GROMACS .gro file of C-alpha atoms in nm:
model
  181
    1UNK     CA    1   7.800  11.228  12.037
    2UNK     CA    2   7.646  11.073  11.713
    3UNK     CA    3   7.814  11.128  11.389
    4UNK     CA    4   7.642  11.324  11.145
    5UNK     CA    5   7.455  11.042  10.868
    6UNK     CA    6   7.718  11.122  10.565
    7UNK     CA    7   8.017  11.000  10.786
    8UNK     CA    8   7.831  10.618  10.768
    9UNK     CA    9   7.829  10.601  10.374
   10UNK     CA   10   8.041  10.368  10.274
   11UNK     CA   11   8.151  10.617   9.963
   12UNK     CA   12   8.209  10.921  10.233
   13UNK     CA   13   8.475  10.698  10.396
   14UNK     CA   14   8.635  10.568  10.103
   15UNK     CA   15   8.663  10.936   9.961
   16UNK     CA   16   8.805  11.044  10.288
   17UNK     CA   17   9.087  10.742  10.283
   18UNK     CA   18   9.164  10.928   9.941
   19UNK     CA   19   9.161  11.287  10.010
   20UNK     CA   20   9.393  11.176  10.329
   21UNK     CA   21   9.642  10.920  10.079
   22UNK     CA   22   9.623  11.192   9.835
   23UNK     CA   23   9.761  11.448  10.039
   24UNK     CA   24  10.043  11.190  10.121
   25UNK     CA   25  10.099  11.095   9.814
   26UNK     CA   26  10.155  11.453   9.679
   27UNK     CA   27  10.403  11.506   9.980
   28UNK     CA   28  10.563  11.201   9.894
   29UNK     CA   29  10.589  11.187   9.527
   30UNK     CA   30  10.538  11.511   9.298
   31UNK     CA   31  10.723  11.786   9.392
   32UNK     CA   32  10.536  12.082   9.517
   33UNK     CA   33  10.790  12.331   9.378
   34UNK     CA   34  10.795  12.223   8.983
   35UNK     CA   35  10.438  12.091   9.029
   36UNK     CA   36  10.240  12.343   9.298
   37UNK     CA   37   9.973  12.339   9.020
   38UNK     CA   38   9.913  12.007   9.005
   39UNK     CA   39   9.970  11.921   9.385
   40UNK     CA   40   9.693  12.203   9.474
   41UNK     CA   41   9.460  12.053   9.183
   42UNK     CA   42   9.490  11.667   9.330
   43UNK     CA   43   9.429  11.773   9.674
   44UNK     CA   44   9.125  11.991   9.583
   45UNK     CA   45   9.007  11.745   9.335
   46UNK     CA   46   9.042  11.444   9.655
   47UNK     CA   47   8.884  11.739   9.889
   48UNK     CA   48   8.607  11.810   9.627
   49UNK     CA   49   8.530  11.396   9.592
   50UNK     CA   50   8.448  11.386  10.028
   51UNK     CA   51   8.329  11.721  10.053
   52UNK     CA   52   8.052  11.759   9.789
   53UNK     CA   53   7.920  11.358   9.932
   54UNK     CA   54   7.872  11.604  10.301
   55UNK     CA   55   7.706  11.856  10.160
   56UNK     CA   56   7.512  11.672   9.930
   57UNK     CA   57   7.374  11.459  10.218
   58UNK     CA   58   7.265  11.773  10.416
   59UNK     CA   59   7.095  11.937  10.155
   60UNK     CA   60   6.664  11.879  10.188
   61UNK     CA   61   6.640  11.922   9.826
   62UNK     CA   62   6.703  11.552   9.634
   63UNK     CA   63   6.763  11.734   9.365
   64UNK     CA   64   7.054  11.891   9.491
   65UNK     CA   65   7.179  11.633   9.679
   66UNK     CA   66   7.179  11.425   9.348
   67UNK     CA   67   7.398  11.710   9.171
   68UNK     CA   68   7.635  11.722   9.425
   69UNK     CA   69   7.709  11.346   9.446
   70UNK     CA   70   7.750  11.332   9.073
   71UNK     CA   71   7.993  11.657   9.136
   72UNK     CA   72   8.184  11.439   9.379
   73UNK     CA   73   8.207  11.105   9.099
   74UNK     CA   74   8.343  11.411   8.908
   75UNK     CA   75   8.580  11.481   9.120
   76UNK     CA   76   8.715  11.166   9.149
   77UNK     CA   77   8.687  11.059   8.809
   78UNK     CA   78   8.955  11.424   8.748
   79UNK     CA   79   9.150  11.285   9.009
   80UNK     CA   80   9.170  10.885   8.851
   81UNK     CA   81   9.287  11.085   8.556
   82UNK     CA   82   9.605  11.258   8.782
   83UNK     CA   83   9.713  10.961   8.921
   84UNK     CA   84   9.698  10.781   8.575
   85UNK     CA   85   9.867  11.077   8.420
   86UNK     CA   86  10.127  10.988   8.713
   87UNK     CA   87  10.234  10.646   8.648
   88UNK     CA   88  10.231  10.716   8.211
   89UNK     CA   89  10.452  11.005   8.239
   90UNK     CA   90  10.677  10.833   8.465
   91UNK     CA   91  10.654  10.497   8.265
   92UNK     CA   92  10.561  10.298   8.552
   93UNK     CA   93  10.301  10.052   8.491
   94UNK     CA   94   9.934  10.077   8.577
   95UNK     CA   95   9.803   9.745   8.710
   96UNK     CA   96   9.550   9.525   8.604
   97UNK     CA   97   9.229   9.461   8.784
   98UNK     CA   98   9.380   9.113   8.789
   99UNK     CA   99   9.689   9.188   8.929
  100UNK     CA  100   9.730   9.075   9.275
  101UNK     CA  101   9.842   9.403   9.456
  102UNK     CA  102   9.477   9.515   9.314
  103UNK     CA  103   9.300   9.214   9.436
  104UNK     CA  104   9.462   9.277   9.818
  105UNK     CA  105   9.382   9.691   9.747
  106UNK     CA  106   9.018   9.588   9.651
  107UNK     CA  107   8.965   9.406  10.013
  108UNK     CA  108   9.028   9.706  10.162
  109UNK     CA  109   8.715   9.805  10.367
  110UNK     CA  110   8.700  10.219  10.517
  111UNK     CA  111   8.535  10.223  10.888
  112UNK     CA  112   8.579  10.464  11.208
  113UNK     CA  113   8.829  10.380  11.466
  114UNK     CA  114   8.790  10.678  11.662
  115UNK     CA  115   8.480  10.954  11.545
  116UNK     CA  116   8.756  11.120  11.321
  117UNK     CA  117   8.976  10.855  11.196
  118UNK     CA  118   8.981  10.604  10.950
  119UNK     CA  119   9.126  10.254  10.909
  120UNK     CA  120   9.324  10.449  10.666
  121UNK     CA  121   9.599  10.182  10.532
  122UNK     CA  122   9.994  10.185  10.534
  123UNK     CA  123  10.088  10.378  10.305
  124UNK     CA  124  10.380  10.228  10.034
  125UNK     CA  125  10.723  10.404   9.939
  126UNK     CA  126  10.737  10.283   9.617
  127UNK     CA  127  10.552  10.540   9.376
  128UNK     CA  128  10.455  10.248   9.167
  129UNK     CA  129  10.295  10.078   9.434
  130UNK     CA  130  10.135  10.419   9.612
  131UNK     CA  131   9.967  10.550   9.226
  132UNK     CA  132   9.791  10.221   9.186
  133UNK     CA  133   9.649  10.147   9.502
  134UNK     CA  134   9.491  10.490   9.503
  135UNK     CA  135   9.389  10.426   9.145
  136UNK     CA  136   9.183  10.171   9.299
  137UNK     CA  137   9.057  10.318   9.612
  138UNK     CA  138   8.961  10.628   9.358
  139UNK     CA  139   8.784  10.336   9.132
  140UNK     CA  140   8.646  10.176   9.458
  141UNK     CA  141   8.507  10.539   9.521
  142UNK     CA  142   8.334  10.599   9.195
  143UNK     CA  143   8.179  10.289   9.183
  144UNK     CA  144   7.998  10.338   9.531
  145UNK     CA  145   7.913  10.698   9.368
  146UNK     CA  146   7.769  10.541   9.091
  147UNK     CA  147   7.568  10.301   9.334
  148UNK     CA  148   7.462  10.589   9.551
  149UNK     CA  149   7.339  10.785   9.243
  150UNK     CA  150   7.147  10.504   9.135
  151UNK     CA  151   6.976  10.494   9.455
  152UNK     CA  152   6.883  10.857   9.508
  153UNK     CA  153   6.766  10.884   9.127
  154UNK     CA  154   6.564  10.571   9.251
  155UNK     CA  155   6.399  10.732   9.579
  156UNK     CA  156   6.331  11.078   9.352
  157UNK     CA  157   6.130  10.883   9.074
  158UNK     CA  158   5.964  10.708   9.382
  159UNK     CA  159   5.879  11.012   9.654
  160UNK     CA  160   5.937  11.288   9.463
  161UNK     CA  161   6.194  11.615   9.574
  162UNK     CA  162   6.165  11.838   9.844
  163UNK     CA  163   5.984  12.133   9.693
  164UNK     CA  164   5.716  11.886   9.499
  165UNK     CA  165   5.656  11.760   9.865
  166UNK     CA  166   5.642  12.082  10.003
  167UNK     CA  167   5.349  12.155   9.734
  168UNK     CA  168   5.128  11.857   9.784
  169UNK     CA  169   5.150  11.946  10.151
  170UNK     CA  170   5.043  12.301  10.064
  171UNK     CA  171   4.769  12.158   9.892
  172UNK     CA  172   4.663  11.902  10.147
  173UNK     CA  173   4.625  12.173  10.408
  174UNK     CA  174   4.425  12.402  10.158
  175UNK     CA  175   4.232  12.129  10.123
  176UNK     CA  176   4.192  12.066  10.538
  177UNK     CA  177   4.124  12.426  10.537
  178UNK     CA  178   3.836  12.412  10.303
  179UNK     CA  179   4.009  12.641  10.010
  180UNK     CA  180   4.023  12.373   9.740
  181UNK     CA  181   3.602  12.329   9.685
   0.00000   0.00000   0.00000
């Protein structure tokens, strides 16, 4: 069975290695008693990032395809902000893009090894470790938002949406039909 178009985008998979990492992490790190708030807010914020990408992508209007993507970056961008939030309050450190744990968490590359999982990588104990790299894969995320926003603001400039197609149609069979003399 083929797998719906959204599932190949390169930002679809890389927002579904976070929501998944980001429901581990919460497990793992902030504890859901003190913290249900924020737990609940991370994990809808990661679920928000994939989700929105899906049901932008099966949308027929551009237009709302376009909103939803940038309601994804949102998403993700509220989410950088939680795991930054993390590592501050905590005084742990938040790496560099030179540092080399972010160099080996930038060559990670999201594809399907089965029709419903991901390469998704091991996952680190160290809370230090676990905050950054999903600091970057969040990054990584936004940035392939940003790139897919680009694009789609670049095909609606070029072919127009779905109800200004929908209209020239309209008129082109008025005009087939002989009502636009």
């Amino acid at each position: 069975m083929a797998q719906p178009g959204y599932k190949t985008l390169a930002s679809f998979m890389m927002a579904t290695v976070v929501y998944d990492l980001t429901v581990k992490f919460c497990k793992q790190f902030v504890n859901s008693r003190e913290n249900s708030r924020l737990v609940e807010q991370m994990v809808q914020a990661a679920r928000s990032g994939r989700q929105n990408i899906a049901e932008g992508y099966m949308e027929k209007s551009l237009k709302s395809y376009i909103k939803l993507v940038g309601v994804a970056k949102a998403s993700q961008e509220e989410l950088l902000l939680d795991f930054q939030d993390f590592l501050r309050q905590r005084n742990l450190p938040l790496f560099s893009k030179d540092d080399q744990n972010v160099r080996v968490f930038r060559e990670f590359r999201a594809i399907w090894v089965t029709e419903n999982t991901l390469n998704t990588p091991n996952f680190p104990n160290d809370p230090t470790l676990a905050a950054n790299m999903l600091v970057t894969f969040v990054s990584l995320t936004t940035f392939l938002l940003d790139k897919q926003l680009l694009s789609l603001e670049e095909k609606f400039k070029t072919e127009g949406g779905y109800s200004e197609k929908l209209f020239n149609a309209r008129k082109d069979q008025k005009r087939k039909d002989g009502w636009g003399h």
